Coordinates of C-alpha atoms in Angstrom, one line a residue:
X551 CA 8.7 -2.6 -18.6
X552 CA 6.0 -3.0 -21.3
X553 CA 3.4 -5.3 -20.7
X554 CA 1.8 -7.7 -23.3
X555 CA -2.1 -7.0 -23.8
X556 CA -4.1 -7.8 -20.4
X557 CA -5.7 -10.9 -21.6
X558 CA -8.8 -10.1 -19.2
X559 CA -9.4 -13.6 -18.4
X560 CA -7.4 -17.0 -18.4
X561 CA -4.7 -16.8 -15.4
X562 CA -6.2 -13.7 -14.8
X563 CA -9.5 -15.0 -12.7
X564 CA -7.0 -17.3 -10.7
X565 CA -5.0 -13.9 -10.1
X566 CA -8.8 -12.7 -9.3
X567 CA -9.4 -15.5 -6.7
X568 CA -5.8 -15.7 -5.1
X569 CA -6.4 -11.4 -4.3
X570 CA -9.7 -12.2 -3.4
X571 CA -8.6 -14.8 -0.9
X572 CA -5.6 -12.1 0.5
X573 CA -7.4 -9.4 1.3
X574 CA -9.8 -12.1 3.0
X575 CA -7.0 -13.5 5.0
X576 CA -5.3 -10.2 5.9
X577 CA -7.8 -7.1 6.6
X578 CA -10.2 -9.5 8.5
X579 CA -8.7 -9.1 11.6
X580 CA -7.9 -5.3 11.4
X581 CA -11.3 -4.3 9.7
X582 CA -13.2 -6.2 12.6
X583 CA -10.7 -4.5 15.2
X584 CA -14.0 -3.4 16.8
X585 CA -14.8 -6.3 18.5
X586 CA -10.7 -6.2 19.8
X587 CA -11.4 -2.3 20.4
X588 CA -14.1 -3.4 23.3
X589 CA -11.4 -6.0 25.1
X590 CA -8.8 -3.7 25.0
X591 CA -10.4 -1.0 27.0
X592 CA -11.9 -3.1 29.2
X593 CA -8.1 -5.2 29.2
X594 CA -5.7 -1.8 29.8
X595 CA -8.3 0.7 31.1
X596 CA -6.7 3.6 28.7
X597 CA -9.0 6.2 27.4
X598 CA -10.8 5.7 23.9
X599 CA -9.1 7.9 21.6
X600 CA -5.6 6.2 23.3
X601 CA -6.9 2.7 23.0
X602 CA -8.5 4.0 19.2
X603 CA -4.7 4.4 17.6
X604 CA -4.4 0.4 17.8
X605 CA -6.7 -0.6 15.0
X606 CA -6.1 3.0 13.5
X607 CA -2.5 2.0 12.9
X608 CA -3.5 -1.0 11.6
X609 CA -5.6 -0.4 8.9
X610 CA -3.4 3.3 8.3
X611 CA -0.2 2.2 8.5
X612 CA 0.5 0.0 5.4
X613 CA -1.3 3.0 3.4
X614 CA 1.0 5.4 5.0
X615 CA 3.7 3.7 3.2
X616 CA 2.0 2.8 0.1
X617 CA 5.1 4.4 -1.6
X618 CA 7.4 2.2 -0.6
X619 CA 4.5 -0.5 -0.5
X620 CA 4.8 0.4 -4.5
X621 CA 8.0 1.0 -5.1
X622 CA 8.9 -2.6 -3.4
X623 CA 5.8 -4.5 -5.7
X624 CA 7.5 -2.4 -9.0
X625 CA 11.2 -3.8 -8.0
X626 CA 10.3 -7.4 -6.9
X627 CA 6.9 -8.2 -8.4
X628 CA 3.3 -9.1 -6.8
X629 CA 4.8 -12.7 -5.9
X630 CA 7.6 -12.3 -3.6
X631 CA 6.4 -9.1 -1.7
X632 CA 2.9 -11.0 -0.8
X633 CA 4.8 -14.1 0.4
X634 CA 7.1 -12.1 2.7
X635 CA 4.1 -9.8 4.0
X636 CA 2.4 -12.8 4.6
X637 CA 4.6 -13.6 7.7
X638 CA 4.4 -10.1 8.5
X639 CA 0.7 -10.4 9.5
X640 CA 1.0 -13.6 11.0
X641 CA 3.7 -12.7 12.6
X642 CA 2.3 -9.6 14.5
X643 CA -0.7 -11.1 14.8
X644 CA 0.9 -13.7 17.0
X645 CA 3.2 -11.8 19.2
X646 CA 0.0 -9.2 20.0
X647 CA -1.4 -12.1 22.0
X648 CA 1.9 -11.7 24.5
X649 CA 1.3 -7.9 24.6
X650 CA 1.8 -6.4 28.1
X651 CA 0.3 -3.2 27.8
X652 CA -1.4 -1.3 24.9
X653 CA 2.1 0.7 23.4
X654 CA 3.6 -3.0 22.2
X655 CA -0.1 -3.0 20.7
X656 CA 1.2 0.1 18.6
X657 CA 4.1 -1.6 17.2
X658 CA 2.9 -5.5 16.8
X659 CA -0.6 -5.1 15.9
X660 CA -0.6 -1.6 14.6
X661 CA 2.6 -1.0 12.6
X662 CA 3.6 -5.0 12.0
X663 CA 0.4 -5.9 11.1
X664 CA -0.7 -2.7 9.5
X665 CA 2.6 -2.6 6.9
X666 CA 1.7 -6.5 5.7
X667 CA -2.0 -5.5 4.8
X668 CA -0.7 -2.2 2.8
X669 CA 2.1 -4.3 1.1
X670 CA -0.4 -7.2 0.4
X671 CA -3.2 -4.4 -0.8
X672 CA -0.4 -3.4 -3.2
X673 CA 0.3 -6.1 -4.7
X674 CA -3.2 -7.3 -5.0
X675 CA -4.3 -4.5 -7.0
X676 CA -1.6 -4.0 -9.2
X677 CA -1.2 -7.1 -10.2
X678 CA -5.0 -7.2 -10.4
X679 CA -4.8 -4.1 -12.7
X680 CA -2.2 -5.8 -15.2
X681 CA -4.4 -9.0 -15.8
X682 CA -7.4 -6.9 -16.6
X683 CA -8.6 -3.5 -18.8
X684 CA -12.4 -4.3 -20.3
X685 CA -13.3 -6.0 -17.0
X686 CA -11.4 -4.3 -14.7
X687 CA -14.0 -2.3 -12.5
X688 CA -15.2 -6.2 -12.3
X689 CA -12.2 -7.8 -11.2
X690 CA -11.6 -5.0 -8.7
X691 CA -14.6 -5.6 -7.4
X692 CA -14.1 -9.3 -6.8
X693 CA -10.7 -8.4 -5.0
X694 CA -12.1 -5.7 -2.7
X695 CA -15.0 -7.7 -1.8
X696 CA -12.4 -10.0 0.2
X697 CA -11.6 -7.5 2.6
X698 CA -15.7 -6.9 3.3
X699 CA -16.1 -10.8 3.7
X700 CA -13.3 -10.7 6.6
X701 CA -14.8 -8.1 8.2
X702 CA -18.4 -9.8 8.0
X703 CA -16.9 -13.2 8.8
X704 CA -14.2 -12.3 11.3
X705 CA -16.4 -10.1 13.3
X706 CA -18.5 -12.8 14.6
X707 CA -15.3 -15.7 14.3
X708 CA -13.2 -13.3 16.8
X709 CA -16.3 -12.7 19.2
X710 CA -16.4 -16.6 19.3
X711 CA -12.8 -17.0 19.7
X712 CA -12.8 -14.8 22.8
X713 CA -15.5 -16.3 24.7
X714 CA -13.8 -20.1 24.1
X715 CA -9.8 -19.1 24.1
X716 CA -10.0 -15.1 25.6
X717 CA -8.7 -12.7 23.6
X718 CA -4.7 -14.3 23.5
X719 CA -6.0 -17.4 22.0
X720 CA -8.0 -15.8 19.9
X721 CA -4.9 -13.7 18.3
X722 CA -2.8 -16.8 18.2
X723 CA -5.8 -18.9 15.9
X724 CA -6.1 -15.8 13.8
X725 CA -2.9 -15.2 13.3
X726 CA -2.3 -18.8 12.2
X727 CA -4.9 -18.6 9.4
X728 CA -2.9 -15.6 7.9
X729 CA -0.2 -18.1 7.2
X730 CA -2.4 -18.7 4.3
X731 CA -1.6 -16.1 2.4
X732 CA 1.8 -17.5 1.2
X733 CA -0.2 -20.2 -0.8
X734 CA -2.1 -17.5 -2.3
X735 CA 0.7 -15.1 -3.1
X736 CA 3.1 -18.3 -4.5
X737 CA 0.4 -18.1 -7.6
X738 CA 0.3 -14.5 -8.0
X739 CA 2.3 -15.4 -11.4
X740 CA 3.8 -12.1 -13.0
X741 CA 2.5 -10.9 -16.9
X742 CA 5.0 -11.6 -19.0
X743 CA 6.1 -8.7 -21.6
X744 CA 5.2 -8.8 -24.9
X745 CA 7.8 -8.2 -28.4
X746 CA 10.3 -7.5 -25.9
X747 CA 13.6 -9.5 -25.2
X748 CA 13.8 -11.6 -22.3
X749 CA 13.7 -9.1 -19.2
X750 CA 17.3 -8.0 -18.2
X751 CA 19.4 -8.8 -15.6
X752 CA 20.1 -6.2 -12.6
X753 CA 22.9 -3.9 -12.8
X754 CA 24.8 -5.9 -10.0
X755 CA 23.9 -9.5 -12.3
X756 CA 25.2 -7.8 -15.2
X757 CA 29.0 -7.5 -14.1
X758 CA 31.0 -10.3 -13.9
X759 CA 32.2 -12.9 -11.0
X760 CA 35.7 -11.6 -11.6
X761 CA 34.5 -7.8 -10.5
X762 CA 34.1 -9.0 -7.3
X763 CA 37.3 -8.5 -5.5
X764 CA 35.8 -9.2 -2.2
X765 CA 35.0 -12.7 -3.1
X766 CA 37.7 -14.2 -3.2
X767 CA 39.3 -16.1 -0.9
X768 CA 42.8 -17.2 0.7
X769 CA 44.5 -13.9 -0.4
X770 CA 45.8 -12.3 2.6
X771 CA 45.9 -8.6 3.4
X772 CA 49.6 -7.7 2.3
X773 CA 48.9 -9.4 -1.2
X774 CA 45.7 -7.4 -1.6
X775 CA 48.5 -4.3 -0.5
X776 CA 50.7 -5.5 -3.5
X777 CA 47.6 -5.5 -6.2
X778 CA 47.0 -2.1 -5.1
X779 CA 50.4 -1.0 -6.3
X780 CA 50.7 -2.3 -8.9
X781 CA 47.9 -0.9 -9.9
X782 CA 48.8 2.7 -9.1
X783 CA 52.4 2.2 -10.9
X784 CA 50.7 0.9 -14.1
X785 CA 48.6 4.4 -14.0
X786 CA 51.4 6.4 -13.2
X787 CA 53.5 4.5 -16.5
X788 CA 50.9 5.9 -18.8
X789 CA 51.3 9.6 -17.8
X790 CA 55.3 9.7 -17.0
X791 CA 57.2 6.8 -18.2
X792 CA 60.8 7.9 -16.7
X793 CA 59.1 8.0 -13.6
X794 CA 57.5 4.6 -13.9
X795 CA 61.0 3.0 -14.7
X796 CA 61.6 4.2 -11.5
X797 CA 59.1 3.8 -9.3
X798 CA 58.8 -0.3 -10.8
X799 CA 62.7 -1.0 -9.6
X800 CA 62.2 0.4 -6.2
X801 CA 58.8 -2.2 -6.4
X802 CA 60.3 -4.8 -8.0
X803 CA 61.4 -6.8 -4.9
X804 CA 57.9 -6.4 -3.6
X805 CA 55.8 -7.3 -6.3
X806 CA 58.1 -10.4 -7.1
X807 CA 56.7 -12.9 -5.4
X808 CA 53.3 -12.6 -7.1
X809 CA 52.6 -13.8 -10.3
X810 CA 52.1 -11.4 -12.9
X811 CA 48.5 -13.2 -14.1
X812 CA 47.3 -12.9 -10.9
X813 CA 48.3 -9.1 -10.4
X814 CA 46.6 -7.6 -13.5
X815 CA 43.6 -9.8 -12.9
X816 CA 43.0 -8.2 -9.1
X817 CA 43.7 -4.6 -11.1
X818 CA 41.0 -4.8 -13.4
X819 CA 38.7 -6.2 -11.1
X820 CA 39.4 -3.2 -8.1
X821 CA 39.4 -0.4 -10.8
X822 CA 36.2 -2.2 -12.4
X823 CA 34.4 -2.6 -9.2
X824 CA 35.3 0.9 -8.2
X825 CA 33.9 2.5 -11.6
X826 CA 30.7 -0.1 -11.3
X827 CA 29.6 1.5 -8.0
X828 CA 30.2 5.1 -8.9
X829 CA 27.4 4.3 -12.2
X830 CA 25.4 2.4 -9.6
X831 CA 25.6 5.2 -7.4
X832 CA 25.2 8.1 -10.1
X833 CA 22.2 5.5 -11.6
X834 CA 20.2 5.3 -8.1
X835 CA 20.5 9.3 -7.9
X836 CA 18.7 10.0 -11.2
X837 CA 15.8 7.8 -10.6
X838 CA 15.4 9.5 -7.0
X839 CA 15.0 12.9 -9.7
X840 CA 13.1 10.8 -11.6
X841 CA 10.5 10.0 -9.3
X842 CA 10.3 13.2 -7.5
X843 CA 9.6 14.5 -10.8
X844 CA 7.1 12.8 -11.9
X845 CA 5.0 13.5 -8.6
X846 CA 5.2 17.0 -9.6
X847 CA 4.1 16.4 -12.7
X848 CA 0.9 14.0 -11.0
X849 CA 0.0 17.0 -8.6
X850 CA -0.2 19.6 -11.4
X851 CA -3.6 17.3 -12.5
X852 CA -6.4 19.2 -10.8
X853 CA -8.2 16.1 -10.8
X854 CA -5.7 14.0 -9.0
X855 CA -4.8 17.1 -6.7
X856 CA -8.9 16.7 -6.1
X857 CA -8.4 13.1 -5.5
X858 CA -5.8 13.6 -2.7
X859 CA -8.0 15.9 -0.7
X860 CA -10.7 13.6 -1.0
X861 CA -9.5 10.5 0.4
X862 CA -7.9 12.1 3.2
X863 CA -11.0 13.5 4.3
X864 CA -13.2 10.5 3.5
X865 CA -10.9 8.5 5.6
X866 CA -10.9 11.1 8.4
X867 CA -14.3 10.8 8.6
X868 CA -15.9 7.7 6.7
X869 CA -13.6 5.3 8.4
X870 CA -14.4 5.4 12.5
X871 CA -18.0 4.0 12.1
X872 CA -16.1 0.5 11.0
X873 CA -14.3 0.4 14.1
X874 CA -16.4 2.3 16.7
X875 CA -20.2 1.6 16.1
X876 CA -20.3 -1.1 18.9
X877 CA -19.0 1.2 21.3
X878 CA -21.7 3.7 19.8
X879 CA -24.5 1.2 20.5
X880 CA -23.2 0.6 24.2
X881 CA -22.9 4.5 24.3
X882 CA -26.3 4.8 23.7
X883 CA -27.7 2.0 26.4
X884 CA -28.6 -0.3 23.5
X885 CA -29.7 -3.8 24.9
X886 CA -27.5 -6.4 23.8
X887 CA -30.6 -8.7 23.7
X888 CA -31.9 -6.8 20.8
X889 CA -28.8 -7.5 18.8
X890 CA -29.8 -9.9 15.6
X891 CA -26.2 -9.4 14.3
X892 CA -23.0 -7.5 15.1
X893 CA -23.3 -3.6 13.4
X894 CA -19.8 -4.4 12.6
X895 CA -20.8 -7.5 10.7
X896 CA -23.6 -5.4 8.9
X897 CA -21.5 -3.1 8.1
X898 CA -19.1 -5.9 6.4
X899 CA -21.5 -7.7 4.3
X900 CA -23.0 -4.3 2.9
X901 CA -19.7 -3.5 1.8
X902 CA -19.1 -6.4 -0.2
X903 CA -22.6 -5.9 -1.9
X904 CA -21.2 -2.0 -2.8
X905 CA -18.2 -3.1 -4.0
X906 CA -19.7 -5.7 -6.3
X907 CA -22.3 -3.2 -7.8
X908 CA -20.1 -0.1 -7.7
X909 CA -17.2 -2.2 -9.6
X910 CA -19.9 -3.4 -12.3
X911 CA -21.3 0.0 -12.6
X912 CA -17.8 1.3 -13.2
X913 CA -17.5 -1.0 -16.2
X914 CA -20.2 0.8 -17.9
X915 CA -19.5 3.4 -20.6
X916 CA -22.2 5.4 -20.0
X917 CA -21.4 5.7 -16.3
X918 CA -19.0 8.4 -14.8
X919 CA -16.9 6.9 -12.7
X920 CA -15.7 10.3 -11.3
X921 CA -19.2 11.2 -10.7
X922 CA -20.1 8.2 -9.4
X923 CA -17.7 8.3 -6.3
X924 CA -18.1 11.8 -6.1
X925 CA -21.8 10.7 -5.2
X926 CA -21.1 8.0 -2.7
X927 CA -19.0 10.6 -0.9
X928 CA -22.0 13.3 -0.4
X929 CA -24.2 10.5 0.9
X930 CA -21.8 9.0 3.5
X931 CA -21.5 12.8 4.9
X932 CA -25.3 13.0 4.9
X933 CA -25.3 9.3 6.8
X934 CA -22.8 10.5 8.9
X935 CA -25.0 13.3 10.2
X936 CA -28.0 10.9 10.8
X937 CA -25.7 9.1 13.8
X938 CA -26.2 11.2 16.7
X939 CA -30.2 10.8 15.9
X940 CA -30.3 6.9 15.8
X941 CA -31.0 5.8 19.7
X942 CA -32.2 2.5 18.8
X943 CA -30.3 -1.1 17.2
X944 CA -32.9 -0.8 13.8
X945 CA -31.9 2.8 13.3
X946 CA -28.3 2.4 13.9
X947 CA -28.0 -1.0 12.0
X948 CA -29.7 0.2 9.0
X949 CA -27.3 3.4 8.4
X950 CA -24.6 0.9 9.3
X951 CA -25.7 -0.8 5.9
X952 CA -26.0 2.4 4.0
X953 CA -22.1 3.4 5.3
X954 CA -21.3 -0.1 4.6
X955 CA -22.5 0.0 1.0
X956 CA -20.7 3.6 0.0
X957 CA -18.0 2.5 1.8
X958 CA -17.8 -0.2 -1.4
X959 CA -16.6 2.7 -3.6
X960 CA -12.6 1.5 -2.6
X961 CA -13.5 -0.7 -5.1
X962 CA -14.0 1.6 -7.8
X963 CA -10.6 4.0 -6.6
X964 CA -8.1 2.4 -8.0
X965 CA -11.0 2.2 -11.3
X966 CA -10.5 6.3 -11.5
X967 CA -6.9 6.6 -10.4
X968 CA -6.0 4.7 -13.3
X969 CA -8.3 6.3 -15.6
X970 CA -6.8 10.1 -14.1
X971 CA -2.9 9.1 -14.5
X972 CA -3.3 6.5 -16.9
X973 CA -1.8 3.0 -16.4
X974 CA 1.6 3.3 -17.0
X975 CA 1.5 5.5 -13.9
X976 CA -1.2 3.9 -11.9
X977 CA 1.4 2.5 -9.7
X978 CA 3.0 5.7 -8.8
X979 CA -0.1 8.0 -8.2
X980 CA -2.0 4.9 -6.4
X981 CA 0.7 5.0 -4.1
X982 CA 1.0 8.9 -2.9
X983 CA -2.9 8.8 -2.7
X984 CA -3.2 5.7 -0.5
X985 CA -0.4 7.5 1.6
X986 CA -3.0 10.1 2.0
X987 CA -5.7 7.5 2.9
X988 CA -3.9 5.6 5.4
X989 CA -2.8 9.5 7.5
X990 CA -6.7 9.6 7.2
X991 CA -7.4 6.3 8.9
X992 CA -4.7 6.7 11.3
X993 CA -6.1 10.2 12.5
X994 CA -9.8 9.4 12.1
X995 CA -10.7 6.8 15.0
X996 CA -8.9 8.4 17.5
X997 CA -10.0 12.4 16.8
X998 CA -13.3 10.8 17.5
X999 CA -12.5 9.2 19.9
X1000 CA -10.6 11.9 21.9
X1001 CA -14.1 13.9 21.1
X1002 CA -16.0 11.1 22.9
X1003 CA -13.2 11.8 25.9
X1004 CA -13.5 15.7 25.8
X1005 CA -17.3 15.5 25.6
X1006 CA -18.4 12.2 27.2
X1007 CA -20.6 11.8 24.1
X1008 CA -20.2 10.9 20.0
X1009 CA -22.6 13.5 18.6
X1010 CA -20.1 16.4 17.9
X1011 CA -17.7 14.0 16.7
X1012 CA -19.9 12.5 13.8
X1013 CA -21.2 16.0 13.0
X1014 CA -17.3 16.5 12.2
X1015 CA -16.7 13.2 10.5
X1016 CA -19.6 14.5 8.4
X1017 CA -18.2 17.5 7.5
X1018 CA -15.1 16.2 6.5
X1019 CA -16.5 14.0 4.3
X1020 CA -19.0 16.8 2.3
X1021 CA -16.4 19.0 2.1
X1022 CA -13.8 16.2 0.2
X1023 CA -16.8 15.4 -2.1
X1024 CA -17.3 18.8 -3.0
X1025 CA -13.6 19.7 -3.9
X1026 CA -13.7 16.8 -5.8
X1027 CA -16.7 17.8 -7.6
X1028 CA -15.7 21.1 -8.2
X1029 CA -12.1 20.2 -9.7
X1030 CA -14.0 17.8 -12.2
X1031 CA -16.5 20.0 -13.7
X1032 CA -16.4 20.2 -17.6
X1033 CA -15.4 23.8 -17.6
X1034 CA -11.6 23.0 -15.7
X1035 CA -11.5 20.1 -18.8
X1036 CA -11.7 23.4 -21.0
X1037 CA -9.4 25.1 -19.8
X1038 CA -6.8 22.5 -19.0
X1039 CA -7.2 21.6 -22.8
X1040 CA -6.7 24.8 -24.3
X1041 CA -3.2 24.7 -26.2
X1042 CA -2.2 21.1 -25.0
X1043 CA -3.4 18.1 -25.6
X1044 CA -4.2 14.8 -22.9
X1045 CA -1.2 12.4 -22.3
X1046 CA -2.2 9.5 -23.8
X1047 CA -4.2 6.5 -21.5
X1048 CA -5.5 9.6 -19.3
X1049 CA -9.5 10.3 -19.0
X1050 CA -11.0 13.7 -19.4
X1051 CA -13.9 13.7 -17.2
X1052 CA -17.4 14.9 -18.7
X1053 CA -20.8 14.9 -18.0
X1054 CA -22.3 11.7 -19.4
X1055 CA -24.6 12.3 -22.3
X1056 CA -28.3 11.2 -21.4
X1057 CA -29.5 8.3 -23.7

């Protein structure tokens, strides 16, 4: 489909608001999973890295299947798939409250929960992306800032929720405000296409009633029989007509008694229907090719092969401070007198400032957005090293900002994916790398947390996080140097809508 100009404004900034209000509703509750993480343990007494897979699934899960998150928003637009994920996090959110032991945690709150976010993240974006080109490092950051506010807000609202209804009423209340996501996603209204017809019908709206054989009713089985027949005799009469005399006498007493209307009509439509789900079948092959194709085709990009690395690692490592630092601070015999606000919460609000500011950055020209997340990567590895040396709540809150801030450059991703692959395949390539991302966050809170289990402390586990995370940023850097451009460019020219990375001139 072709889309009309993004008008960058108008319904867009409702479109802006509605997202904004989403990702606020949905990834509150798993972002501050921290607060959960601590009642859990203390509810089922399994180990850390065990207990950790709960809010890993959750916030891994619906990236995990971001191609099928994608290929669902490109079938049946941003509007219906964000209505029915909304009662997909309600609806695990609610039945976690009845969990018995921490496995029905894996599949309510994890992979329930955890699919609705990625489907609603999907949509969001995408939809997000079609309003907006001029402003849209802006109006990505808007829309990613919603999941930072949950996590600031619902870190504190979930702590105060379990001290007045314990941790089951707490799951039910939250899971009742996620019911407001269908009211946000019923005005997710799609872009309409410009100098092109009215869109077309489906292949299945495109044949007629009459093809449908199976819907009729009152015709019992030995009439069906009869149509059959008669329409193997009528075949057989246009290859051998003596043998069609014959075969229609020997009939003839069978096939009386229907009318001959009626017969021909129940041909076409079984020899119709037939030939309809062979091109349906044949048509549903070739875009399986299609799209296997065209991931090839993605991967052969050294920048988006770069890109892939990256986020696995960043999410390997970036992500388990999000959902572990309280249990860090406890680790470490912090006093929870001294506690002016939840690390958790911190962490929150400071990634809502670095999404705003890395999304307006992004917008402009004179900025690198390649460069610039390739820069917030290096510094979370360095913060990441700096853990195991923070023994007090001022030392520990304040690189709790710094993660939260760099963690704000999810607001400028989808910003350089679609600058890399161009936007006609921003869909596509946004959803093999957020595949990447969520194997990342499913793997990354419990490897440090099974370190924490092996070695009864979180030092060698950051220094690993840490390293992950440097070594992503400097693959990425490498594969975007100038001199790969060169070489890339040599006898071939860019697709059109893609961005050659280069060093930004100095004004």
């Amino acid at each position: 489909m072709v889309f009309r100009k993004p008008p960058d404004g108008g319904w867009g900034w409702v479109i802006v608001l509605v997202s904004f209000f989403t990702q606020f509703l949905c990834y509150g509750s798993p972002l501050a999973v921290g607060v959960l993480y601590l009642e859990w343990l203390d509810a089922f007494g399994e180990g850390k890295g065990k207990t950790a897979w709960v809010g890993s699934l959750a916030n891994g899960i619906g990236l995990l299947a971001s191609p099928v998150c994608s290929i669902c928003v490109s079938s049946f637009g941003a509007r219906p798939v964000a209505i029915f994920s909304g009662f997909m996090v309600a609806g695990g959110l609610m039945m976690s409250s009845f969990a018995p032991n921490i496995y029905f945690l894996y599949v309510s709150y994890g992979i329930v929960v955890g699919l609705g976010c990625g489907l609603l993240y999907t949509a969001t974006v995408t939809i997000t992306c079609q309003y907006f080109d001029k402003r849209r490092g802006l109006a990505l950051g808007l829309i990613s800032t919603g999941s930072s506010v949950g996590l600031f807000i619902y870190a504190a609202l979930q702590r105060e929720l379990i001290e007045l209804y314990g941790l089951d009423g707490c799951l039910l209340i939250v899971g009742a405000l996620s019911l407001n996501i269908l009211a946000c996603g019923s005005l997710m209204r799609p872009l309409e296409s410009s100098g092109s017809p009215p869109s077309e019908k489906t292949c299945v709206d495109k044949v007629p009633d009459q093809y449908f054989v199976y819907h009729e009713k009152g015709k019992t089985v030995e009439e069906n029989i009869s149509i059959l027949e008669k329409g193997y005799v009528d075949e057989k009469c246009v290859n051998n007509m003596p043998d069609c005399k014959q075969d229609s006498i020997l009939n003839k007493n069978v096939l009386s008694s229907i009318n001959v209307n009626e017969k021909d009509t129940y041909k076409k439509k079984v020899v119709e229907q037939t030939n309809f789900c062979k091109q349906l079948a044949k048509r549903k092959w070739q875009l399986y090719l299609t799209y296997w194709k065209e991931t090839v085709v993605l991967f052969k990009n050294k920048v988006f092969s770069a890109l892939f690395v990256a986020i696995l690692l960043f999410d390997i490592g970036g992500f388990p401070p999000s959902l572990l630092m309280e249990d860090v601070a406890r680790s470490a015999n912090i006093n929870e007198d001294d506690y002016y606000m939840p690390l958790i919460s911190i962490i929150g609000i400071m990634t809502t400032v670095g999404k705003l500011i890395l999304g307006i950055l992004a917008d402009f020209k004179w900025v690198n957005t390649l460069y610039l997340y390739v820069t917030t990567l290096l510094m979370t590895g360095v913060a990441l090293f700096a853990i195991p040396f923070a023994k007090s709540y001022l030392t520990l809150a304040m690189l709790s900002g710094i993660l939260g801030f760099l963690t704000g450059n999810w607001s400028i991703f989808p910003y350089v994916t679609t600058k890399t692959v161009g936007i006609e395949k921003l869909t596509h390539a946004y959803g093999i790398l957020m595949f990447f991302a969520g194997l990342g966050n499913s793997l990354g809170p419990p490897i440090v947390g099974w370190f924490y289990d092996w070695t009864q402390e979180y030092d060698t586990a950051f220094y690993f996080s840490g390293f992950c995370v440097l070594l992503g940023g400097f693959l990425l850097l490498l594969a975007a140097l100038p001199c790969w451009n060169a070489c890339t460019n040599q006898g071939s020219k860019l697709p059109p809508n893609t961005y050659s990375y280069k060093v930004a001139s100095s004004v």
